[in-house]
CSV table of C-alpha atoms and ligand atoms in Angstrom, one decimal:
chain,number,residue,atom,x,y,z
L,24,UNK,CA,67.8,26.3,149.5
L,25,UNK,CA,69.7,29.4,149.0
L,26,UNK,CA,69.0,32.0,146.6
L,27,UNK,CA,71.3,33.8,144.7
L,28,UNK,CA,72.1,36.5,142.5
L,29,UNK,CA,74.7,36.0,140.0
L,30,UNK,CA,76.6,39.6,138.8
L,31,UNK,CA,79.5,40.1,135.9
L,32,UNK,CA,81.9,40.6,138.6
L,33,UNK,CA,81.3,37.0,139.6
L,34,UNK,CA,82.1,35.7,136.4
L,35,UNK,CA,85.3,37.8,136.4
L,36,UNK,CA,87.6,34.7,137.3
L,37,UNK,CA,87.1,32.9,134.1
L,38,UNK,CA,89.2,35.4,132.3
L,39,UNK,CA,92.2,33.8,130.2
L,40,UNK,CA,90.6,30.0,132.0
L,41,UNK,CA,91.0,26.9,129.3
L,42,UNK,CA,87.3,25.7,129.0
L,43,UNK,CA,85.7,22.9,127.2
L,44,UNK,CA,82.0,22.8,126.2
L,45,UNK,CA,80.2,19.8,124.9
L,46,UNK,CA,76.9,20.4,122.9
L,47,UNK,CA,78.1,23.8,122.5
L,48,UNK,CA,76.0,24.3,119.4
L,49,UNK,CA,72.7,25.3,120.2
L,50,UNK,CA,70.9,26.2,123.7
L,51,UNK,CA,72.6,26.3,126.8
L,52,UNK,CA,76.1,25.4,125.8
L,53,UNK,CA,75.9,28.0,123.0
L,54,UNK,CA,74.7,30.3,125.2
L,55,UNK,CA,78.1,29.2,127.8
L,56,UNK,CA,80.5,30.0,124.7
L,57,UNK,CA,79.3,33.5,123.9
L,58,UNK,CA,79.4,34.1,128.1
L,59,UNK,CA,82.9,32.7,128.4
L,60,UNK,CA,84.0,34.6,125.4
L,61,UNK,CA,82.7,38.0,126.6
L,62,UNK,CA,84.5,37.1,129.8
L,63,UNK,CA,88.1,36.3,128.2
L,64,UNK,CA,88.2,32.4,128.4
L,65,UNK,CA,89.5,30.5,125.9
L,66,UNK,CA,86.8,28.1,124.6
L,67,UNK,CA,87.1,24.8,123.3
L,68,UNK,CA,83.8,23.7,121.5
L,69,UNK,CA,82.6,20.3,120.9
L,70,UNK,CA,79.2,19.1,119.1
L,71,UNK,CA,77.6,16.7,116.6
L,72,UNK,CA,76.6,19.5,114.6
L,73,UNK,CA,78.7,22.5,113.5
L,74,UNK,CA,79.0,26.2,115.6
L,75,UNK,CA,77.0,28.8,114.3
L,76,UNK,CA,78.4,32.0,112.9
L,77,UNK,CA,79.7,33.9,114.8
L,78,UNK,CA,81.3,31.6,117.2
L,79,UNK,CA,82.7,29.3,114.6
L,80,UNK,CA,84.9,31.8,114.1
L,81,UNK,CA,86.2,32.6,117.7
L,82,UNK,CA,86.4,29.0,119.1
L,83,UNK,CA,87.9,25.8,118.7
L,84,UNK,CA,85.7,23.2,117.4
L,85,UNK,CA,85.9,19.3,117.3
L,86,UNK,CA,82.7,17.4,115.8
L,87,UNK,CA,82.0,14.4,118.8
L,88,UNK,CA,80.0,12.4,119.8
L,89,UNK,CA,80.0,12.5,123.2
L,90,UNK,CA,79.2,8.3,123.5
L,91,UNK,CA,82.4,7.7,121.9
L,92,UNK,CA,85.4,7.9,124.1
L,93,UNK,CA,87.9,7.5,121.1
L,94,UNK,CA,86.0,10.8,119.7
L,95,UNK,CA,86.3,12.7,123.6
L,96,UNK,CA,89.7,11.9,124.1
L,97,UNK,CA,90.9,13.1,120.7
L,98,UNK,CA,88.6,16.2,122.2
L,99,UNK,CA,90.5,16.7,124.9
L,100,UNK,CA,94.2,16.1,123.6
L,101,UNK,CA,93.0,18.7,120.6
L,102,UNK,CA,92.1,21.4,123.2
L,103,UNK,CA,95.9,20.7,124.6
L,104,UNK,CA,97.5,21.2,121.6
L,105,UNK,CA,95.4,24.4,121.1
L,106,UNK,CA,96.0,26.2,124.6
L,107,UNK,CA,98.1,24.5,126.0
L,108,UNK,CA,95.9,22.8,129.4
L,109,UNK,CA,92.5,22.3,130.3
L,110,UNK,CA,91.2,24.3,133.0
L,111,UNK,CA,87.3,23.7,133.2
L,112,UNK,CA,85.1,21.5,131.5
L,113,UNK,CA,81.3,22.0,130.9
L,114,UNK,CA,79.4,18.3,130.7
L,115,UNK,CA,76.4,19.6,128.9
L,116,UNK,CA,76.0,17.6,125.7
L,117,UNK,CA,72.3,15.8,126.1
L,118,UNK,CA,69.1,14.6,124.6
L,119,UNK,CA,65.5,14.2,125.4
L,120,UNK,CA,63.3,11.5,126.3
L,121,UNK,CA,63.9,8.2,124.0
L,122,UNK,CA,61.1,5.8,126.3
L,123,UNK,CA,59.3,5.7,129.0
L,124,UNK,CA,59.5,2.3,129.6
L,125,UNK,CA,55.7,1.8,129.1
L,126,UNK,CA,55.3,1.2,125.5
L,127,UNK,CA,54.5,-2.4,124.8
L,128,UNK,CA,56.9,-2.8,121.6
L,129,UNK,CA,57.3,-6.8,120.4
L,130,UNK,CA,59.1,-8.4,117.7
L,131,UNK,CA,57.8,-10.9,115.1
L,132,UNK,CA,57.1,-14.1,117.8
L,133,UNK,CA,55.2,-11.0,120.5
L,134,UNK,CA,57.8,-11.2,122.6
L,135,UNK,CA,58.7,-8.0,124.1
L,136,UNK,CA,62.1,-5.9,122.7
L,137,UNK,CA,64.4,-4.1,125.1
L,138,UNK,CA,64.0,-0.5,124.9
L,139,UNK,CA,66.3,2.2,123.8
L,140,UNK,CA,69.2,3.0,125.6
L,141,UNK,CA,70.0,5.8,123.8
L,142,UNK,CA,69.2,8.6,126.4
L,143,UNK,CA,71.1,6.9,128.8
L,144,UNK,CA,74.1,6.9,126.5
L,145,UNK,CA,74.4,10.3,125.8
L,146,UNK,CA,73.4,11.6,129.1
L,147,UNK,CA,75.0,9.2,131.4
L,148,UNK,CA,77.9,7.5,129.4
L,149,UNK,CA,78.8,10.1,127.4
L,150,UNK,CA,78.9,12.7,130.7
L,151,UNK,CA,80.6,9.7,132.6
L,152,UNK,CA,83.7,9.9,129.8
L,153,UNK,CA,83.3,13.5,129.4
L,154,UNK,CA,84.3,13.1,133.9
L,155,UNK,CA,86.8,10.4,133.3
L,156,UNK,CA,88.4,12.7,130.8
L,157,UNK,CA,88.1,16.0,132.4
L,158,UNK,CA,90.2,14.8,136.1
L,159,UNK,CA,92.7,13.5,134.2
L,160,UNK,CA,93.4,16.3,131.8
L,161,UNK,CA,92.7,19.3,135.0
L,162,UNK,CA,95.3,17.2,136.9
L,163,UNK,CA,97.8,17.5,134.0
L,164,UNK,CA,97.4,21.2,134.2
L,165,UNK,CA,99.1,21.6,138.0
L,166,UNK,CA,96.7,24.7,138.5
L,167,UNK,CA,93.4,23.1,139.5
L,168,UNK,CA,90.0,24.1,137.7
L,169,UNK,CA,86.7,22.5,137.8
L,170,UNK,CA,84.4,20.5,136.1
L,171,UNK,CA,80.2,21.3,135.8
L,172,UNK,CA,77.4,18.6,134.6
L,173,UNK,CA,74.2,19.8,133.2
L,174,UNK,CA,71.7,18.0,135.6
L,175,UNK,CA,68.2,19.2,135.5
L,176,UNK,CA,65.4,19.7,137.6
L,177,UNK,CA,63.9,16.2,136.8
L,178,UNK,CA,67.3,15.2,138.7
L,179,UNK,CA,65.3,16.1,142.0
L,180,UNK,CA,61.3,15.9,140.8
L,181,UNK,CA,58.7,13.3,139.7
L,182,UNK,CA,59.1,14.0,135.7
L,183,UNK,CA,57.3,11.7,133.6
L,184,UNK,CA,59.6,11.4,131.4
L,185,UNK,CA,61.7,8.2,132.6
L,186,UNK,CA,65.0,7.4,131.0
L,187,UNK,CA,65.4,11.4,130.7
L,188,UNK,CA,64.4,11.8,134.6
L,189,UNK,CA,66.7,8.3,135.2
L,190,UNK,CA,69.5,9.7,133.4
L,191,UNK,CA,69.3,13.4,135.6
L,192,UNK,CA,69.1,11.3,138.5
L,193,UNK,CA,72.6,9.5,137.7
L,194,UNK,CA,74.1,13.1,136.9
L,195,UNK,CA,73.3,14.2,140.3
L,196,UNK,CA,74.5,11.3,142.0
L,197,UNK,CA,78.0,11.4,139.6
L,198,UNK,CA,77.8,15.7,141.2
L,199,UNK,CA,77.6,13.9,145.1
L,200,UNK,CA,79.8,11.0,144.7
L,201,UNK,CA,82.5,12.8,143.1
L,202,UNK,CA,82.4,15.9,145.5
L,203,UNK,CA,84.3,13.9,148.3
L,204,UNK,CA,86.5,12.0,146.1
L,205,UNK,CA,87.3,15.7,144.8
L,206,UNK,CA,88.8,19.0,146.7
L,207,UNK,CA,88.9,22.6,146.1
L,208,UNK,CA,92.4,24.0,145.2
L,209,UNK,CA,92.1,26.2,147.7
L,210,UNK,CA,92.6,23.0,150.2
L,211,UNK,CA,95.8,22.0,151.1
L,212,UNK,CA,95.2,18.5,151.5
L,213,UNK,CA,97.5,16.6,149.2
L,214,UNK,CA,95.4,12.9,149.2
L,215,UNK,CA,92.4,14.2,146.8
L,216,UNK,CA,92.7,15.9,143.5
L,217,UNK,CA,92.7,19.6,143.6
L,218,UNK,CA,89.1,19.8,141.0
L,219,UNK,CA,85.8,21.2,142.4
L,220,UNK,CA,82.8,19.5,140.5
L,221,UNK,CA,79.7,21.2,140.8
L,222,UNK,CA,76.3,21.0,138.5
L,223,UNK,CA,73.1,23.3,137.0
L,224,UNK,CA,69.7,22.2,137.2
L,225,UNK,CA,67.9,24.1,134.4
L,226,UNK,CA,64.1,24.4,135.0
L,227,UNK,CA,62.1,24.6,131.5
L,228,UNK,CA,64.7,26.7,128.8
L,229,UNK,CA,63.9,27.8,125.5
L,230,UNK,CA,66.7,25.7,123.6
L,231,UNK,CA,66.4,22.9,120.6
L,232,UNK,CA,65.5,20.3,123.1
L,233,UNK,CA,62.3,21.9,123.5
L,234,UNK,CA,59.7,22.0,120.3
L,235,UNK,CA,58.1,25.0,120.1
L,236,UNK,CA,54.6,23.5,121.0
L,237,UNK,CA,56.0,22.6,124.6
L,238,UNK,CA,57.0,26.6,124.9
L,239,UNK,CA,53.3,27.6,123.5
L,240,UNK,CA,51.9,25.0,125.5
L,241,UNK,CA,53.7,26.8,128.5
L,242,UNK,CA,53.3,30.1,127.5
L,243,UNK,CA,55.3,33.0,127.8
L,244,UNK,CA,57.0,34.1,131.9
L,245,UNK,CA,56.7,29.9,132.1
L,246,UNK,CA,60.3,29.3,130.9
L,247,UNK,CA,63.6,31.2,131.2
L,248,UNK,CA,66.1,31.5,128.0
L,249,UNK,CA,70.0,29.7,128.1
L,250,UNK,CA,71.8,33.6,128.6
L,251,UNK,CA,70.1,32.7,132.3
L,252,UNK,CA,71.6,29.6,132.5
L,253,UNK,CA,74.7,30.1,131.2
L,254,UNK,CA,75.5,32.9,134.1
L,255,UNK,CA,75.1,29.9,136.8
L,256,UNK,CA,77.4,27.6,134.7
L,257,UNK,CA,80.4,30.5,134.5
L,258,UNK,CA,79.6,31.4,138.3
L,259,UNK,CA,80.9,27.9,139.4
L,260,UNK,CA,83.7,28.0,137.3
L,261,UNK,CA,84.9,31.3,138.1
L,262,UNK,CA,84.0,31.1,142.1
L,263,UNK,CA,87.0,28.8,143.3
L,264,UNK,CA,84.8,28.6,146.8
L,265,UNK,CA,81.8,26.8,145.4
L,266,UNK,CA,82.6,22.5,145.4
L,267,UNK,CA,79.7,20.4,145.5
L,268,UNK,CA,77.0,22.9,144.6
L,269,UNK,CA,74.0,22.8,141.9
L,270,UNK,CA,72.3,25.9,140.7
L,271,UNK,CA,68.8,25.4,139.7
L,272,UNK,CA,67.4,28.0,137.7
L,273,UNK,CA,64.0,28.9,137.0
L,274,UNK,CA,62.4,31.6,135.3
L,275,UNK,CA,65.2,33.7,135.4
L,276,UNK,CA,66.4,33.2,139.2
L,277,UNK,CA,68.7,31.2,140.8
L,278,UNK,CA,68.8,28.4,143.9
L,279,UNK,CA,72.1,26.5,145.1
L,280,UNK,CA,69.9,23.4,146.2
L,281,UNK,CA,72.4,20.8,147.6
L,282,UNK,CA,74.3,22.9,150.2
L,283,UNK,CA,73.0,25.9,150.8
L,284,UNK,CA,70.1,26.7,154.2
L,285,UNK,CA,67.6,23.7,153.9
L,286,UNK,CA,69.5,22.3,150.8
L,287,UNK,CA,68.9,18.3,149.9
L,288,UNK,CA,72.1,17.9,151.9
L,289,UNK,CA,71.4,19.8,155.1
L,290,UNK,CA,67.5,17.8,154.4
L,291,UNK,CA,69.1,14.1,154.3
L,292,UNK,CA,70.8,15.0,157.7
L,293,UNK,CA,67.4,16.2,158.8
L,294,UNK,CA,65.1,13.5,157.9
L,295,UNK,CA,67.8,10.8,159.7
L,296,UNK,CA,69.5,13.1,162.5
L,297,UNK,CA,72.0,10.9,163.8
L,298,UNK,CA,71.6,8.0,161.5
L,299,UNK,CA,72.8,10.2,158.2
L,300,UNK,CA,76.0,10.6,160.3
L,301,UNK,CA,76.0,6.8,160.7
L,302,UNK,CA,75.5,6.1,157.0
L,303,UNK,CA,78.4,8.5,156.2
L,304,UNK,CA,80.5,6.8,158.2
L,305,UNK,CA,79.6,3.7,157.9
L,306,UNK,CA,80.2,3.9,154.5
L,307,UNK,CA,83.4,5.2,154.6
L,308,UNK,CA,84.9,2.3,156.8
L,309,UNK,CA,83.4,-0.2,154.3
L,310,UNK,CA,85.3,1.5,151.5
L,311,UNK,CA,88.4,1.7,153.2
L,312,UNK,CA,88.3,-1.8,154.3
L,313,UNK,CA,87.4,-2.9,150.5
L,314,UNK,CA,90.3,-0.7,150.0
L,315,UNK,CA,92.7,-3.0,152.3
L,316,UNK,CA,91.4,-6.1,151.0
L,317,UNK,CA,91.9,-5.7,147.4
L,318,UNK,CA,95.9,-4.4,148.4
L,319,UNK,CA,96.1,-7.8,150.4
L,320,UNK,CA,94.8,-9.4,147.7
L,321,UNK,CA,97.4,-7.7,145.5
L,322,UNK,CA,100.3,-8.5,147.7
L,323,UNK,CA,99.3,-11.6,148.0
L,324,UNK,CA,98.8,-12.6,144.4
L,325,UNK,CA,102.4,-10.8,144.2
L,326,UNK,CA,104.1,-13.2,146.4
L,327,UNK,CA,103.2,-16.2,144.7
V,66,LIG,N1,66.1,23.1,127.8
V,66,LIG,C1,65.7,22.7,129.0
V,66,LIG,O1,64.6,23.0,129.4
V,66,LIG,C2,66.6,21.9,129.8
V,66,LIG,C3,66.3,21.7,131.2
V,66,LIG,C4,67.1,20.9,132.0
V,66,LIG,C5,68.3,20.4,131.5
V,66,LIG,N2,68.6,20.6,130.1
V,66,LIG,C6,69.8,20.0,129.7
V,66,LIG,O2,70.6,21.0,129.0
V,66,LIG,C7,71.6,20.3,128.2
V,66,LIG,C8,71.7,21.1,126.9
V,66,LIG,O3,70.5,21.0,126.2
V,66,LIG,P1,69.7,22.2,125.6
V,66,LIG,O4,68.5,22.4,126.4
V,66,LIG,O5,70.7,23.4,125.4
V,66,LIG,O6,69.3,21.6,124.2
V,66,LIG,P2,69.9,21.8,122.7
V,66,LIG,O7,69.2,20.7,121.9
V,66,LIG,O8,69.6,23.2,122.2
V,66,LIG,O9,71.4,21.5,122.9
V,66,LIG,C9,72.0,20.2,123.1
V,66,LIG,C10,73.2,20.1,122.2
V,66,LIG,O10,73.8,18.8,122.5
V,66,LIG,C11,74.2,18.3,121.2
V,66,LIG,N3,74.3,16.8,121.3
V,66,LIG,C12,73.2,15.9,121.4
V,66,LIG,N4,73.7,14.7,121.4
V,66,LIG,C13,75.0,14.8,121.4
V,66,LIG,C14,76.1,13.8,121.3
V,66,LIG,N5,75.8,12.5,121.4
V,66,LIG,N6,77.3,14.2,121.3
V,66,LIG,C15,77.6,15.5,121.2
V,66,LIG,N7,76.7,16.5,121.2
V,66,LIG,C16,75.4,16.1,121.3
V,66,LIG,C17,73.2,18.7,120.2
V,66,LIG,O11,73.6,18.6,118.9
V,66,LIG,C18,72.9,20.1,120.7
V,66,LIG,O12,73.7,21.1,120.0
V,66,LIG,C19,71.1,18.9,128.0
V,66,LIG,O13,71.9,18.0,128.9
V,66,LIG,C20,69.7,18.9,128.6
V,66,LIG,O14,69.3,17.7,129.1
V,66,LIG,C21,67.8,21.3,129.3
C-alpha cells in the first residue's frame, strides 16, 4: 500500500481531454464534472436524473440508463458528434444494496422467489457495457486515453451488504483482468490496445447513496466528501504512467492498494512465492492454447 498525495499539478494533463461520466448527477461523479471542468476537459455527462445548475449548463448531457446498452451506445456516439473523440471514460454510475440474500421471500404456494438482480445490473452489467463501449470508442480516437471504474472498499473487505459487496468484487476483478489485456500508450507494443484502465475505491462518502442517518450514525471526521474522491479519479486520467492501479480513499487520504509497496498484488505473490508465478503462467498457456483451438476449429469448419 502506497500512500499518496494528489496536487492540481497532477491533474494538469486532463486539460482539453474528451471525458465521459456516468451518474454524473449527484455525489462522486458530480463532484468529477466540476473537477474536470476547472481543469479544461471537455465533459460529457450521463445520468437517470437531470445535471444540476450550474453544470447543466457547461456539459453535455444524455439521460441513460446505464443497463441498457441501446441507451450507452447512443451515449457514446452523442459525445462523438459533440467533440469529436472520446478520450477517458469514468464508470461510476451505481446503486446500493437491493438483498442480502437472506431474506426468506416466497410466493403464493411458499416456495421461495429469486432475489433481485438489480444491484448487479447496474453495477456489474451496466459498468461491463459502459467497458465494452469505452475500448472501442478510445481506440477510434488514435491518441490513447483511459478508462476508470468506481470500485469500492467493500471490493477488498467483509461488507455485509452482499449483492453490493458481490457487485465491487466483480469491478475489481473487470480492473485486473483487463489491465493485461490493456497497455499504456506510452508502450510501444503494437498487440494490446493502447488504454490504461485503472479504478477508485471510495471508503464511506457523503453522496445520495448514503441516507443521512448512516452519516449521523457515523458521525462527523468518519467519512470524507466526493471533492476528495474526485481528485483520485482525475489523477488516473491525467497521469499517463499509472495502468492497473486503484486509489482507495478514506477520510480525506489517499492509498494505490493493488500495486504499490505491499499492494494486494505484490501480497498474492507473497502469500504463494513461486506458485503465484506458476498460476500466471499457467494461465497464460491455457489461454493461448484455447486461443489455437478455437482458430483450428475455425479453419477447419472453413474447409468443409
Ligand atoms: N458514497 C460512498 O460511500 C461510496 C463508497 C464506495 C463506492 N461508491 C460508489 O460511487 C458511485 C457513485 O455513487 P455516489 O456515492 O456518488 O452516490 P449518488 O447516489 O450520489 O450518485 C450515483 C448516481 O448514479 C446514478 N444512477 C443510478 N443508477 C443509474 C443507472 N441505472 N443509470 C445511470 N445512472 C444511474 C444516480 O442517479 C446518481 O446520480 C457508485 O458506483 C457507488 O457504488 C460510493
Amino acid at each position: 500500500m502506497t500512500s499518496l498525495t494528489i496536487s492540481p499539478t497532477d491533474l494538469q494533463g486532463i486539460n482539453d481531454q474528451v471525458v465521459i461520466v456516468t451518474g454524473a448527477s449527484s455525489g462522486i461523479g458530480l463532484a468529477t464534472v466540476q473537477l474536470l471542468l476547472r481543469h479544461g476537459a471537455k465533459v460529457f455527462a450521463s445520468d437517470l436524473n437531470d445535471m444540476p445548475l450550474p453544470e447543466a449548463t457547461q456539459v453535455s448531457f444524455m439521460k441513460v440508463d446505464v443497463t441498457s446498452w441501446d441507451q450507452q451506445l447512443a451515449m457514446f456516439k452523442a459525445a462523438v458528434r459533440a467533440y469529436g473523440a472520446v478520450h477517458h471514460v469514468f464508470g461510476n454510475a451505481g446503486i446500493t444494496m437491493s438483498n442480502t440474500l437472506l431474506e426468506d421471500t416466497v410466493d403464493e404456494h411458499g416456495d421461495p422467489v429469486p432475489p433481485s438482480l438489480k444491484t448487479i445490473d447496474v453495477n456489474v452489467i451496466g459498468i461491463l457495457y459502459t467497458v465494452k463501449l469505452g475500448t472501442h470508442y478510445i481506440r477510434q480516437s488514435g491518441e490513447g486515453g483511459s478508462i476508470v471504474l468506481t470500485a469500492s472498499e467493500s471490493s477488498f473487505s467483509r461488507f455485509q451488504a452482499t449483492d453490493y459487496t458481490v457487485s465491487k468484487h466483480g469491478v475489481l476483478g473487470l480492473l485486473r483482468a483487463l489491465t493485461t489485456n490493456l497497455q499504456p500508450s506510452t508502450s510501444t507494443s503494437t498487440s494490446t490496445p493502447r488504454i490504461r484502465i485503472n479504478a477508485i475505491a471510495p471508503g464511506w462518502t457523503a453522496t445520495g447513496i448514503l441516507p443521512s442517518l448512516v452519516l449521523d450514525t457515523l458521525g462527523p471526521g468518519a467519512y470524507q466528501t466526493p471533492d476528495v474522491v474526485a481528485r483520485s479519479v482525475v489523477l488516473l486520467m491525467a497521469d499517463k504512467q499509472r495502468h492497473g492501479q486503484m486509489v482507495y480513499s478514506n477520510k480525506g487520504s489517499y492509498y494505490e492498494i493493488e500495486d504499490g509497496e505491499r499492494g494486494f498484488i505484490q501480497h498474492g505473490r507473497e502469500i504463494l512465492g513461486e506458485h503465484y508465478g506458476d498460476a500466471i503462467e499457467g494461465l497464460r498457456r491455457i489461454r493461448e492454447r484455447m486461443e489455437e483451438a478455437k482458430v483450428r476449429e475455425e479453419g477447419g469448419r472453413g474447409g468443409e
